[in-house]
mmCIF file of C-alpha atoms in Angstrom:
data_model
loop_
_atom_site.group_PDB
_atom_site.id
_atom_site.type_symbol
_atom_site.label_atom_id
_atom_site.label_comp_id
_atom_site.label_asym_id
_atom_site.label_seq_id
_atom_site.Cartn_x
_atom_site.Cartn_y
_atom_site.Cartn_z
ATOM 1 C CA MET A 272 136.574 15.747 218.147
ATOM 2 C CA GLU A 273 139.158 16.357 215.743
ATOM 3 C CA SER A 274 138.574 19.306 213.057
ATOM 4 C CA GLU A 275 138.079 18.029 209.272
ATOM 5 C CA THR A 276 141.267 19.601 208.488
ATOM 6 C CA SER A 277 144.416 18.711 210.273
ATOM 7 C CA PHE A 278 147.961 20.281 209.533
ATOM 8 C CA ASP A 279 151.401 18.730 209.848
ATOM 9 C CA PRO A 280 153.598 21.008 211.302
ATOM 10 C CA SER A 281 156.611 19.213 209.527
ATOM 11 C CA ALA A 282 154.905 19.468 206.104
ATOM 12 C CA ILE A 283 154.204 23.160 206.668
ATOM 13 C CA ARG A 284 158.375 23.461 207.877
ATOM 14 C CA ARG A 285 159.494 22.007 204.436
ATOM 15 C CA SER A 286 157.182 24.371 202.390
ATOM 16 C CA MET A 287 158.030 27.144 204.125
ATOM 17 C CA ARG A 288 161.893 25.910 203.913
ATOM 18 C CA LEU A 289 161.038 25.554 200.219
ATOM 19 C CA TYR A 290 159.605 29.176 199.707
ATOM 20 C CA LEU A 291 162.335 30.757 201.304
ATOM 21 C CA LEU A 292 164.825 28.948 199.057
ATOM 22 C CA VAL A 293 162.803 29.826 196.247
ATOM 23 C CA GLY A 294 162.790 33.298 197.349
ATOM 24 C CA LEU A 295 166.471 33.542 197.937
ATOM 25 C CA VAL A 296 167.164 31.800 194.355
ATOM 26 C CA LEU A 297 164.980 34.691 192.467
ATOM 27 C CA PHE A 298 166.702 37.423 194.704
ATOM 28 C CA CYS A 299 169.675 36.098 193.587
ATOM 29 C CA GLY A 300 168.911 35.953 189.655
ATOM 30 C CA THR A 301 167.586 39.128 190.245
ATOM 31 C CA LEU A 302 171.025 40.526 191.610
ATOM 32 C CA ALA A 303 172.731 38.517 188.336
ATOM 33 C CA THR A 304 170.320 40.541 185.901
ATOM 34 C CA VAL A 305 171.592 43.726 187.477
ATOM 35 C CA ALA A 306 175.321 42.853 187.520
ATOM 36 C CA VAL A 307 174.890 42.011 184.143
ATOM 37 C CA ALA A 308 173.165 44.941 183.111
ATOM 38 C CA THR A 309 175.286 47.322 185.055
ATOM 39 C CA ILE A 310 178.868 46.082 185.639
ATOM 40 C CA PRO A 311 181.547 46.249 182.673
ATOM 41 C CA ALA A 312 183.517 43.082 183.676
ATOM 42 C CA LEU A 313 180.352 40.828 182.979
ATOM 43 C CA ASP A 314 179.433 42.398 179.570
ATOM 44 C CA PHE A 315 179.151 39.921 177.073
ATOM 45 C CA GLY A 316 179.556 40.788 173.527
ATOM 46 C CA ARG A 317 180.188 44.334 172.035
ATOM 47 C CA HIS A 318 180.591 46.869 174.618
ATOM 48 C CA GLY A 319 177.640 48.336 175.904
ATOM 49 C CA PHE A 320 173.812 46.726 175.919
ATOM 50 C CA ASP A 321 173.478 44.084 172.308
ATOM 51 C CA THR A 322 172.404 40.664 171.663
ATOM 52 C CA ALA A 323 174.083 38.721 173.723
ATOM 53 C CA ASP A 324 173.243 40.885 176.881
ATOM 54 C CA LEU A 325 169.454 40.372 175.630
ATOM 55 C CA VAL A 326 169.379 36.902 175.422
ATOM 56 C CA LEU A 327 171.603 36.309 178.755
ATOM 57 C CA GLY A 328 168.527 38.751 180.286
ATOM 58 C CA LEU A 329 166.150 36.960 179.003
ATOM 59 C CA LEU A 330 167.317 33.673 179.734
ATOM 60 C CA ILE A 331 167.663 34.616 183.586
ATOM 61 C CA ALA A 332 163.823 36.177 183.374
ATOM 62 C CA THR A 333 162.572 32.555 182.122
ATOM 63 C CA PHE A 334 164.513 30.721 184.831
ATOM 64 C CA LYS A 335 162.989 33.056 187.099
ATOM 65 C CA ALA A 336 159.222 32.930 185.868
ATOM 66 C CA SER A 337 159.659 29.091 185.466
ATOM 67 C CA LEU A 338 160.325 29.016 189.371
ATOM 68 C CA VAL A 339 157.420 31.413 190.168
ATOM 69 C CA ALA A 340 155.138 29.185 188.116
ATOM 70 C CA LEU A 341 156.329 25.698 189.415
ATOM 71 C CA VAL A 342 156.547 26.492 192.926
ATOM 72 C CA PHE A 343 154.287 29.579 193.989
ATOM 73 C CA MET A 344 151.587 28.875 191.265
ATOM 74 C CA HIS A 345 152.058 25.124 192.207
ATOM 75 C CA LEU A 346 152.350 23.886 188.700
ATOM 76 C CA ASN A 347 154.715 21.498 190.051
ATOM 77 C CA HIS A 348 151.670 19.246 191.137
ATOM 78 C CA GLU A 349 149.447 19.574 188.036
ATOM 79 C CA ARG A 350 148.745 16.888 185.647
ATOM 80 C CA LYS A 351 150.226 16.526 182.193
ATOM 81 C CA LEU A 352 148.015 18.098 179.910
ATOM 82 C CA ILE A 353 148.577 21.205 181.784
ATOM 83 C CA TYR A 354 152.385 21.346 180.844
ATOM 84 C CA PHE A 355 151.186 20.241 177.249
ATOM 85 C CA PHE A 356 148.853 23.446 176.869
ATOM 86 C CA ALA A 357 151.672 25.539 178.424
ATOM 87 C CA VAL A 358 154.276 24.023 175.711
ATOM 88 C CA LEU A 359 151.973 24.898 173.252
ATOM 89 C CA ALA A 360 151.407 28.384 174.263
ATOM 90 C CA SER A 361 155.365 29.037 174.106
ATOM 91 C CA VAL A 362 155.881 27.200 170.573
ATOM 92 C CA HIS A 363 152.607 29.675 169.788
ATOM 93 C CA CYS A 364 154.406 32.454 171.328
ATOM 94 C CA VAL A 365 157.853 32.189 169.843
ATOM 95 C CA GLY A 366 156.106 31.365 166.333
ATOM 96 C CA LEU A 367 154.224 34.547 166.627
ATOM 97 C CA VAL A 368 157.502 36.709 167.793
ATOM 98 C CA ALA A 369 159.526 34.917 164.930
ATOM 99 C CA PHE A 370 156.995 35.555 162.192
ATOM 100 C CA THR A 371 156.896 39.450 163.513
ATOM 101 C CA LEU A 372 160.224 39.614 162.872
ATOM 102 C CA LEU A 373 160.420 37.878 159.643
ATOM 103 C CA ALA A 374 157.688 40.557 158.377
ATOM 104 C CA GLU A 375 159.663 43.644 159.905
ATOM 105 C CA ALA A 376 162.814 42.495 158.028
ATOM 106 C CA ASP A 377 160.887 41.781 154.929
ATOM 107 C CA THR A 378 161.199 44.857 152.638
ATOM 108 C CA ILE A 379 159.719 45.319 149.285
ATOM 109 C CA ARG A 380 162.223 45.362 146.858
ATOM 110 C CA ASP A 381 160.929 43.841 144.008
ATOM 111 C CA PRO A 382 160.657 46.256 141.211
ATOM 112 C CA ASN A 383 157.774 44.676 139.744
ATOM 113 C CA PHE A 384 155.830 45.144 142.901
ATOM 114 C CA PHE A 385 152.582 47.536 142.353
ATOM 115 C CA HIS A 386 153.776 47.788 138.735
ATOM 116 C CA GLY A 387 156.970 49.438 139.170
ATOM 117 C CA THR A 388 158.345 52.691 140.346
ATOM 118 C CA ARG A 389 157.066 55.925 139.086
ATOM 119 C CA GLY A 390 159.537 58.978 138.651
ATOM 120 C CA ASN A 391 160.374 59.982 142.359
ATOM 121 C CA ASP A 392 158.366 57.458 144.060
ATOM 122 C CA PRO A 393 160.692 55.384 146.457
ATOM 123 C CA GLY A 394 158.593 52.311 147.060
ATOM 124 C CA GLY A 395 156.650 52.478 143.764
ATOM 125 C CA ILE A 396 153.433 53.687 145.987
ATOM 126 C CA SER A 397 152.308 57.328 144.907
ATOM 127 C CA ILE A 398 150.402 59.077 147.444
ATOM 128 C CA SER A 399 148.409 61.036 144.994
ATOM 129 C CA ARG A 400 147.800 58.884 143.115
ATOM 130 C CA GLY A 401 147.096 55.354 145.356
ATOM 131 C CA PRO A 402 149.078 52.632 144.788
ATOM 132 C CA PHE A 403 147.928 51.334 142.005
ATOM 133 C CA PRO A 404 149.240 53.328 139.062
ATOM 134 C CA GLN A 405 147.236 53.927 135.750
ATOM 135 C CA THR A 406 148.827 52.192 132.828
ATOM 136 C CA ASN A 407 146.108 52.286 130.619
ATOM 137 C CA THR A 408 144.231 55.602 129.880
ATOM 138 C CA THR A 409 140.881 53.868 128.406
ATOM 139 C CA LYS A 410 138.727 52.375 131.110
ATOM 140 C CA GLY A 411 138.334 48.568 130.760
ATOM 141 C CA PRO A 412 137.926 45.239 132.480
ATOM 142 C CA GLY A 413 140.711 44.856 135.022
ATOM 143 C CA THR A 414 142.137 48.910 135.495
ATOM 144 C CA PHE A 415 141.958 50.197 138.709
ATOM 145 C CA GLY A 416 141.230 53.868 139.815
ATOM 146 C CA PRO A 417 139.212 56.619 138.337
#
């Protein structure tokens, strides 16, 4: 009587060959990352670590992560819906990073922000008086503060 699960030796050998090949490619990718980071002849852009080196390192890391996800996590056998959600998550991740960098780069330089600057306040925000300066000494509708 044959068991319910039968193993095909040739399929196992093919899988082992694929896993070893992917492992070798991942090892070579790690060596490439280290080489780009340490060997001066492979230094792109200006001398030292700069944007070009960062982009190249992230491209190598993305390639390696894709290999791991496709082969070792068996995503290469999944349905197209999985790829849709993976691309959607990637787009959201890139968007969040882009909006965060945009927000960090946008400094408030409008002289009318918080009703302008007062004296020596560099950004118009007074720690002692709060962000809303008193422009009117009488209390009335629309005034802030005590």
